[in-house]
Amino acid sequence: MVYTAFLTLFSHWRRHPGQLLALVAGLALATALWSGVQAINTEARTSYAEAAARLGQDQLDRLSRADGRPVPLADYVALRRAGYLVSPVITGEIRQGDARLRILGIDPLTAPPEAGAPALDGGDIDLASFFAPPGVVLMTEDTARSLPSGLPPILFRDGVPPNAAITDIGTAARLLDQPDPSYLLVARHQPSGLPPLAEATDLRLVSPGTDNDVSRLTDSFHLNLTAFGLLAFAVGLFIVHAAIGLAFEQRRATVRTLRALGMPLRGVLIAFGVELAGLALFSGALGLILGYAIAAALMPGVAGTLRGLYGAEIPGTLSFDPVWALAALGMTMAGATLAGAQALRRTARMPILAPANPRAWAQASARGMRVQALAAAILLITGAGLALFGGSLLTGFATLAALLLGAALILPAALGLILRLASGVARGAMAEWIFADTRQQLPGLSLALMALLLALAANIGVSTMVGSFRGTFIGWLDQRLAPELYVTTTDSEQAARLLTYLAPRTDVILPIVSVETTLAGRPGEVFGQRDHATYRDSWPLLQALPDAWDVLATGNAVLINEQLARFADLSLGDPLQIADGVTLPIAGVYSDYGNPAAQAIVTLDRFAVTFPDIGATRFALRLPAADAPDLARALREEFGLSEDAVINQAQIKRFSLDVFEQTFRVTGALNILTLGVAGFALLTSLLTLANLRLPQLAPVWALGLTRARLARLELMRSLILAALTFALALPFGLALAWVLLAIVNVEAFGWRLPMTIFPLDWLRLFALALVAAALAALSPALRLARVPATTLLKVFAHER
Amino acid sequence: MNVKIWTVCISLLATPLCAQGFAGLGTEAQGFAMPERPALFSFPTDHGPHPDYRIEWWYLTATLTGADGTDYGVQWTLFRSAIAPGDSQGWDTSQLWMGHAGLTTPDAHFSAERLARGGIGQAGARPDPFAAWIDDWAMTSTAAAGADALDALTVTARGPDFAYDLALAATGPLIFHGDGGYSVKSDQGQASYYYSQPFYNVTGTLDLPDGAIAVTGQAWLDREWSSQPLSDQQDGWDWVSLHFDNGARLMGFTLRGSGGGAYSSATWISPDGTVQSYPDGALTMTPLAQTEVAGRTVPTEWRIELPDRGLDVTTTPLNPQSWMDVSVSYWEGPIRMQGTHPGRGYLEMTGYD
């Protein structure tokens, strides 16, 4: 019986393949975007977790120096001799031009089991050769594609983090020229009878999870992606809701007939449920495939972004995770249930002999509209409150969510109001009818229009942010990258020869020295630079003492980047410790986009005194721009420097812009997809309405309006609604941009950008919205233009 | 990393099991110094490490008694193992160190292990003033000036759930095994330098989960180094150090050949420190009872005979489950002897895999 009912109901789709397509496409799109984003996030997170687990970061406490410098070897030995189970790690990065390799030097003799050091039982490692010079380094085959020179023999091992090599601590000490451990891992179980570790050492004990690890740094990025994924999913559900609603309305008569034939209600509901579940499963599977494809296509961009912006290494490839697939399918099922719940409920409540009268959906009552508007107002006020008083990334995103949801919810009421006002000033019966009829249609279209509003607002917001960012960033790059050439030497001996060679050939040589350290408790870098007009003229200072450069030149002050100033809440004149016993007042704050880490600048002399073991191997050269290419070529030939070791300004700018573009490529792609999905939602809604509106249009046709005219009016109505929606989306989009720039960016990256508006972009988007609406309305309008007169007549013939 | 595999190998270097495991060890000692006859010792220098030899150990066993008469046993061992001959400072050292500590009670056996590399001060040994250490485990000389450095020692170690602190005072001289300290280990000529201080009286404290226990007793320190101590035909050994109630002592071992043969050696130490060495075949060790220990069958009761001294004793362990649960595990624990020469001693058995 249920089977028969199922077959009967399902036959509907055979007669309306377009609807079936809309339903499947909606579910598949929603699943695809959501699961694609989740796949990217999962892959990245797994990759961080692997990297962290490699050294037990996720489980083990660590000891490090408060100033971020290496732990003296003697301190390590003293702790061991006092009985504590700690294990040294020497880690650092080898850079040669673009080739970068993170070296993780572990001591297998003392590493706690949780540290998960590599298995040395692979057969190709001779134990003696692992420990004895020159040692061996373990890495993946991917990592080995681009490597700095001078490495010991390489062995391939799966599971080593990307762009990293694991080796014995002795080998790492030699490669990095650093005998002291970078930090100490603390075994979880210490021997009995010892005083607590914290009492035995001045080193800073950092518990897992509280450290500034990669996953925390990149959280904002993934939250961002997740938000977009959810938005896309929600928009996709609008389509599904529309398609299911339409199918339900059209099958009212069938359901009534089935019930009249004696089919119990439960049977009908089961048949509907099975149908929905089957469709959701099928579409979800389709969406999974699509989502995987989207994620795989975006993955290299995401990997590039994470590397460029956060220094986080993840593979540019995607692996299939069954948990991910199941979760996404579950999400699809839940979404389909949500979208179909209304239809099922109405079927359940339908009186057995009620006239099967398809109306243009249930008219939203004025009361319903008021409730929705009230909810919207509350959301918007909450959003404003969060924006004003929230202070974290999460409240930033909560503000975004409140803003978007509020905007969507208030849309029907706002449109209704506008239309009512418009009909007030409308002259002539025709115009009044159009406005009244449009208002009457609003409830049916409101979901699709809300989707359109979300997509438009997100588009405006994100493109304003990206545009503002790009403009500021390019200007800043121009200022900051003033030197014509940048040269990196391999060692100080080569640097000395280079300087002799360069002296007569350049105007100025500006050494660049830096050391990785901890600033105000965060990982950061201290730079030393010479006092020179290059910096005085072009370094972009956001805040500065009146004579900041002169104060800096005395060696008794420090410049810090905006990130550090914001994170540590530092301002002009505040003291900053840059090394043990060296604390300097802040003379200025400079903007430093694209860098997540804290940074401070002192003079070259101050740097040399504070960090005596670090010599200059990088140099910025000033010379006539026209001579730069020749000198670059000469340097490469004369000193055998690699392509990457001599970089001209233009190359750096290109590289920086590439990183920048990578960062927003993903966002841009998701944006376009969302808009596409919204257009599709509009199409399905209009299709739904088109069939149901015949009873309303037939009298107008009977009064003498031609079908072609009616169709044109339908088209126009869609355009008007899209235009009005756009008008509402604009302020919300700008508000969105403001939240992104002033709250989310500051929290996520530590810098604030001036907001620039791009009216031309809006025009483009406006045109896009109209095109989308026109495309969506075209097919229903055409159908109306060609509807046989008999069909319209039937409206009067069938007294339903 | 697979510490297990790695330590299997360094342990192989450091115990007679190496014959089977580590490429090259049983056959060639590339670049390492080899023990030579006659053995010429120079103290205190030879109490310290010999980095030109591949392996070396400082091996202390103590049979102890608490105030209530309960028997205990303690083991403290520091192994040195070289990847290449010679020593250097810093991370590039070729010297690796391993410590084992054991504590046996009638109902429990505790063991712990430490690994470290030389060159940075975390582990090592020095002749003067004598000390051997790894982390906070240490064997330190407290001997008076002019006396042999090993005449008085403090020995400490700490595991996850136990610790001990012992003071040792020797009542007799160092004794030398084999041919004046040149101890042959197979009929193919493999040998080591081997001397002992078997005359210690001990006082000290054991820290057990239930509290501290004051103990007294006797101890025996072995010093041994070599580069190729075993034949590749040998796969394990059974070794005893025995303190007889009459004041005499016996060191004896049997190296079990993989073909079923055995190579034995013994040193009889009179109460006055006079030494007599016995060649292969003089001592016989016969398993009497087997025990299931850590999934293996291990002979824990033995009959030991040295007819030349009229010795015929059977041994029973204080705790048959005296299993050293370290990277290369073995049985090591205190025993008592009954028969012609009652007394107490220590039994070590390796290679029961």
PDB file of N, CA, C and O in Angstrom, chain A residues 45-87:
ATOM      1  N   ARG A  45      43.437  21.092   9.491  1.00  0.00           N
ATOM      2  CA  ARG A  45      43.540  20.816  10.923  1.00  0.00           C
ATOM      3  C   ARG A  45      44.305  19.523  11.180  1.00  0.00           C
ATOM      4  O   ARG A  45      45.125  19.440  12.082  1.00  0.00           O
ATOM      5  N   THR A  46      44.001  18.491  10.361  1.00  0.00           N
ATOM      6  CA  THR A  46      44.733  17.231  10.510  1.00  0.00           C
ATOM      7  C   THR A  46      46.215  17.484  10.347  1.00  0.00           C
ATOM      8  O   THR A  46      47.052  16.962  11.079  1.00  0.00           O
ATOM      9  N   SER A  47      46.517  18.316   9.378  1.00  0.00           N
ATOM     10  CA  SER A  47      47.909  18.594   9.096  1.00  0.00           C
ATOM     11  C   SER A  47      48.579  19.310  10.275  1.00  0.00           C
ATOM     12  O   SER A  47      49.700  18.989  10.648  1.00  0.00           O
ATOM     13  N   TYR A  48      47.868  20.263  10.867  1.00  0.00           N
ATOM     14  CA  TYR A  48      48.453  20.931  12.054  1.00  0.00           C
ATOM     15  C   TYR A  48      48.636  19.921  13.174  1.00  0.00           C
ATOM     16  O   TYR A  48      49.643  19.915  13.871  1.00  0.00           O
ATOM     17  N   ALA A  49      47.592  19.094  13.354  1.00  0.00           N
ATOM     18  CA  ALA A  49      47.642  18.153  14.464  1.00  0.00           C
ATOM     19  C   ALA A  49      48.815  17.201  14.295  1.00  0.00           C
ATOM     20  O   ALA A  49      49.530  16.907  15.249  1.00  0.00           O
ATOM     21  N   GLU A  50      49.033  16.774  13.039  1.00  0.00           N
ATOM     22  CA  GLU A  50      50.165  15.885  12.791  1.00  0.00           C
ATOM     23  C   GLU A  50      51.465  16.582  13.127  1.00  0.00           C
ATOM     24  O   GLU A  50      52.341  16.019  13.771  1.00  0.00           O
ATOM     25  N   ALA A  51      51.575  17.814  12.675  1.00  0.00           N
ATOM     26  CA  ALA A  51      52.806  18.548  12.920  1.00  0.00           C
ATOM     27  C   ALA A  51      53.023  18.706  14.417  1.00  0.00           C
ATOM     28  O   ALA A  51      54.131  18.584  14.916  1.00  0.00           O
ATOM     29  N   ALA A  52      51.928  18.978  15.130  1.00  0.00           N
ATOM     30  CA  ALA A  52      52.057  19.183  16.571  1.00  0.00           C
ATOM     31  C   ALA A  52      52.394  17.867  17.261  1.00  0.00           C
ATOM     32  O   ALA A  52      53.274  17.822  18.123  1.00  0.00           O
ATOM     33  N   ALA A  53      51.702  16.798  16.829  1.00  0.00           N
ATOM     34  CA  ALA A  53      51.932  15.514  17.478  1.00  0.00           C
ATOM     35  C   ALA A  53      53.348  15.025  17.230  1.00  0.00           C
ATOM     36  O   ALA A  53      53.902  14.278  18.025  1.00  0.00           O
ATOM     37  N   ARG A  54      53.918  15.444  16.118  1.00  0.00           N
ATOM     38  CA  ARG A  54      55.275  15.049  15.778  1.00  0.00           C
ATOM     39  C   ARG A  54      56.199  15.329  16.962  1.00  0.00           C
ATOM     40  O   ARG A  54      57.075  14.581  17.272  1.00  0.00           O
ATOM     41  N   LEU A  55      56.014  16.417  17.605  1.00  0.00           N
ATOM     42  CA  LEU A  55      56.859  16.740  18.752  1.00  0.00           C
ATOM     43  C   LEU A  55      56.063  16.742  20.039  1.00  0.00           C
ATOM     44  O   LEU A  55      56.448  17.347  21.012  1.00  0.00           O
ATOM     45  N   GLY A  56      54.955  16.062  20.038  1.00  0.00           N
ATOM     46  CA  GLY A  56      54.188  15.959  21.263  1.00  0.00           C
ATOM     47  C   GLY A  56      53.656  17.298  21.737  1.00  0.00           C
ATOM     48  O   GLY A  56      53.305  17.460  22.893  1.00  0.00           O
ATOM     49  N   GLN A  57      53.614  18.268  20.799  1.00  0.00           N
ATOM     50  CA  GLN A  57      53.148  19.588  21.212  1.00  0.00           C
ATOM     51  C   GLN A  57      51.740  19.523  21.772  1.00  0.00           C
ATOM     52  O   GLN A  57      51.373  20.320  22.606  1.00  0.00           O
ATOM     53  N   ASP A  58      50.984  18.563  21.240  1.00  0.00           N
ATOM     54  CA  ASP A  58      49.591  18.535  21.630  1.00  0.00           C
ATOM     55  C   ASP A  58      49.398  17.875  22.982  1.00  0.00           C
ATOM     56  O   ASP A  58      48.335  17.926  23.546  1.00  0.00           O
ATOM     57  N   GLN A  59      50.439  17.226  23.471  1.00  0.00           N
ATOM     58  CA  GLN A  59      50.259  16.504  24.724  1.00  0.00           C
ATOM     59  C   GLN A  59      51.218  16.939  25.812  1.00  0.00           C
ATOM     60  O   GLN A  59      50.912  16.824  26.983  1.00  0.00           O
ATOM     61  N   LEU A  60      52.393  17.382  25.420  1.00  0.00           N
ATOM     62  CA  LEU A  60      53.443  17.569  26.414  1.00  0.00           C
ATOM     63  C   LEU A  60      53.640  19.030  26.772  1.00  0.00           C
ATOM     64  O   LEU A  60      53.544  19.912  25.925  1.00  0.00           O
ATOM     65  N   ASP A  61      53.944  19.238  28.047  1.00  0.00           N
ATOM     66  CA  ASP A  61      54.378  20.575  28.467  1.00  0.00           C
ATOM     67  C   ASP A  61      55.744  20.863  27.854  1.00  0.00           C
ATOM     68  O   ASP A  61      56.476  19.960  27.504  1.00  0.00           O
ATOM     69  N   ARG A  62      56.045  22.151  27.792  1.00  0.00           N
ATOM     70  CA  ARG A  62      57.350  22.543  27.279  1.00  0.00           C
ATOM     71  C   ARG A  62      57.992  23.536  28.217  1.00  0.00           C
ATOM     72  O   ARG A  62      57.309  24.320  28.868  1.00  0.00           O
ATOM     73  N   LEU A  63      59.293  23.538  28.216  1.00  0.00           N
ATOM     74  CA  LEU A  63      60.040  24.559  28.941  1.00  0.00           C
ATOM     75  C   LEU A  63      60.778  25.407  27.921  1.00  0.00           C
ATOM     76  O   LEU A  63      61.460  24.879  27.049  1.00  0.00           O
ATOM     77  N   SER A  64      60.627  26.721  28.043  1.00  0.00           N
ATOM     78  CA  SER A  64      61.400  27.570  27.154  1.00  0.00           C
ATOM     79  C   SER A  64      61.741  28.843  27.909  1.00  0.00           C
ATOM     80  O   SER A  64      61.207  29.107  28.978  1.00  0.00           O
ATOM     81  N   ARG A  65      62.635  29.617  27.311  1.00  0.00           N
ATOM     82  CA  ARG A  65      62.999  30.861  27.973  1.00  0.00           C
ATOM     83  C   ARG A  65      61.953  31.926  27.690  1.00  0.00           C
ATOM     84  O   ARG A  65      61.395  31.987  26.593  1.00  0.00           O
ATOM     85  N   ALA A  66      61.738  32.758  28.669  1.00  0.00           N
ATOM     86  CA  ALA A  66      60.704  33.785  28.525  1.00  0.00           C
ATOM     87  C   ALA A  66      61.033  34.711  27.358  1.00  0.00           C
ATOM     88  O   ALA A  66      60.138  35.213  26.687  1.00  0.00           O
ATOM     89  N   ASP A  67      62.324  34.928  27.083  1.00  0.00           N
ATOM     90  CA  ASP A  67      62.667  35.848  25.991  1.00  0.00           C
ATOM     91  C   ASP A  67      62.726  35.138  24.644  1.00  0.00           C
ATOM     92  O   ASP A  67      63.085  35.738  23.646  1.00  0.00           O
ATOM     93  N   GLY A  68      62.398  33.842  24.631  1.00  0.00           N
ATOM     94  CA  GLY A  68      62.324  33.137  23.362  1.00  0.00           C
ATOM     95  C   GLY A  68      63.655  32.655  22.837  1.00  0.00           C
ATOM     96  O   GLY A  68      63.718  31.974  21.821  1.00  0.00           O
ATOM     97  N   ARG A  69      64.756  33.009  23.498  1.00  0.00           N
ATOM     98  CA  ARG A  69      66.065  32.547  23.017  1.00  0.00           C
ATOM     99  C   ARG A  69      66.253  31.095  23.455  1.00  0.00           C
ATOM    100  O   ARG A  69      65.523  30.586  24.293  1.00  0.00           O
ATOM    101  N   PRO A  70      67.241  30.430  22.858  1.00  0.00           N
ATOM    102  CA  PRO A  70      67.423  29.015  23.195  1.00  0.00           C
ATOM    103  C   PRO A  70      67.716  28.808  24.679  1.00  0.00           C
ATOM    104  O   PRO A  70      68.226  29.700  25.359  1.00  0.00           O
ATOM    105  N   VAL A  71      67.373  27.630  25.137  1.00  0.00           N
ATOM    106  CA  VAL A  71      67.638  27.245  26.521  1.00  0.00           C
ATOM    107  C   VAL A  71      69.110  26.844  26.605  1.00  0.00           C
ATOM    108  O   VAL A  71      69.548  25.978  25.841  1.00  0.00           O
ATOM    109  N   PRO A  72      69.899  27.455  27.485  1.00  0.00           N
ATOM    110  CA  PRO A  72      71.310  27.058  27.563  1.00  0.00           C
ATOM    111  C   PRO A  72      71.430  25.558  27.818  1.00  0.00           C
ATOM    112  O   PRO A  72      70.691  25.004  28.633  1.00  0.00           O
ATOM    113  N   LEU A  73      72.366  24.929  27.106  1.00  0.00           N
ATOM    114  CA  LEU A  73      72.561  23.492  27.234  1.00  0.00           C
ATOM    115  C   LEU A  73      72.786  23.117  28.698  1.00  0.00           C
ATOM    116  O   LEU A  73      72.292  22.096  29.187  1.00  0.00           O
ATOM    117  N   ALA A  74      73.527  23.986  29.415  1.00  0.00           N
ATOM    118  CA  ALA A  74      73.829  23.704  30.823  1.00  0.00           C
ATOM    119  C   ALA A  74      72.542  23.630  31.649  1.00  0.00           C
ATOM    120  O   ALA A  74      72.451  22.828  32.589  1.00  0.00           O
ATOM    121  N   ASP A  75      71.539  24.438  31.294  1.00  0.00           N
ATOM    122  CA  ASP A  75      70.263  24.396  32.020  1.00  0.00           C
ATOM    123  C   ASP A  75      69.583  23.052  31.808  1.00  0.00           C
ATOM    124  O   ASP A  75      69.000  22.475  32.723  1.00  0.00           O
ATOM    125  N   TYR A  76      69.666  22.582  30.562  1.00  0.00           N
ATOM    126  CA  TYR A  76      69.075  21.276  30.258  1.00  0.00           C
ATOM    127  C   TYR A  76      69.754  20.187  31.077  1.00  0.00           C
ATOM    128  O   TYR A  76      69.092  19.380  31.749  1.00  0.00           O
ATOM    129  N   VAL A  77      71.092  20.175  31.022  1.00  0.00           N
ATOM    130  CA  VAL A  77      71.833  19.134  31.742  1.00  0.00           C
ATOM    131  C   VAL A  77      71.548  19.229  33.247  1.00  0.00           C
ATOM    132  O   VAL A  77      71.351  18.216  33.917  1.00  0.00           O
ATOM    133  N   ALA A  78      71.478  20.457  33.758  1.00  0.00           N
ATOM    134  CA  ALA A  78      71.211  20.625  35.197  1.00  0.00           C
ATOM    135  C   ALA A  78      69.860  20.024  35.566  1.00  0.00           C
ATOM    136  O   ALA A  78      69.724  19.368  36.607  1.00  0.00           O
ATOM    137  N   LEU A  79      68.842  20.223  34.707  1.00  0.00           N
ATOM    138  CA  LEU A  79      67.528  19.648  34.996  1.00  0.00           C
ATOM    139  C   LEU A  79      67.575  18.127  34.979  1.00  0.00           C
ATOM    140  O   LEU A  79      66.990  17.458  35.831  1.00  0.00           O
ATOM    141  N   ARG A  80      68.279  17.571  33.991  1.00  0.00           N
ATOM    142  CA  ARG A  80      68.403  16.112  33.933  1.00  0.00           C
ATOM    143  C   ARG A  80      69.144  15.607  35.173  1.00  0.00           C
ATOM    144  O   ARG A  80      68.751  14.607  35.774  1.00  0.00           O
ATOM    145  N   ARG A  81      70.225  16.299  35.550  1.00  0.00           N
ATOM    146  CA  ARG A  81      71.007  15.844  36.687  1.00  0.00           C
ATOM    147  C   ARG A  81      70.227  15.996  37.984  1.00  0.00           C
ATOM    148  O   ARG A  81      70.556  15.384  38.994  1.00  0.00           O
ATOM    149  N   ALA A  82      69.212  16.849  37.953  1.00  0.00           N
ATOM    150  CA  ALA A  82      68.352  16.970  39.126  1.00  0.00           C
ATOM    151  C   ALA A  82      67.238  15.915  39.099  1.00  0.00           C
ATOM    152  O   ALA A  82      66.426  15.842  40.015  1.00  0.00           O
ATOM    153  N   GLY A  83      67.185  15.110  38.029  1.00  0.00           N
ATOM    154  CA  GLY A  83      66.254  13.993  37.999  1.00  0.00           C
ATOM    155  C   GLY A  83      65.022  14.201  37.145  1.00  0.00           C
ATOM    156  O   GLY A  83      64.202  13.298  37.000  1.00  0.00           O
ATOM    157  N   TYR A  84      64.868  15.401  36.556  1.00  0.00           N
ATOM    158  CA  TYR A  84      63.653  15.664  35.786  1.00  0.00           C
ATOM    159  C   TYR A  84      63.770  15.057  34.394  1.00  0.00           C
ATOM    160  O   TYR A  84      64.830  15.101  33.773  1.00  0.00           O
ATOM    161  N   LEU A  85      62.658  14.510  33.914  1.00  0.00           N
ATOM    162  CA  LEU A  85      62.654  13.909  32.582  1.00  0.00           C
ATOM    163  C   LEU A  85      62.225  14.965  31.569  1.00  0.00           C
ATOM    164  O   LEU A  85      61.040  15.186  31.342  1.00  0.00           O
ATOM    165  N   VAL A  86      63.213  15.648  31.021  1.00  0.00           N
ATOM    166  CA  VAL A  86      62.946  16.636  29.974  1.00  0.00           C
ATOM    167  C   VAL A  86      63.797  16.229  28.774  1.00  0.00           C
ATOM    168  O   VAL A  86      64.817  15.564  28.930  1.00  0.00           O
ATOM    169  N   SER A  87      63.325  16.608  27.589  1.00  0.00           N
ATOM    170  CA  SER A  87      64.044  16.202  26.378  1.00  0.00           C
ATOM    171  C   SER A  87      64.254  17.415  25.486  1.00  0.00           C
ATOM    172  O   SER A  87      63.323  18.180  25.228  1.00  0.00           O
TER     173      SER A  87
END
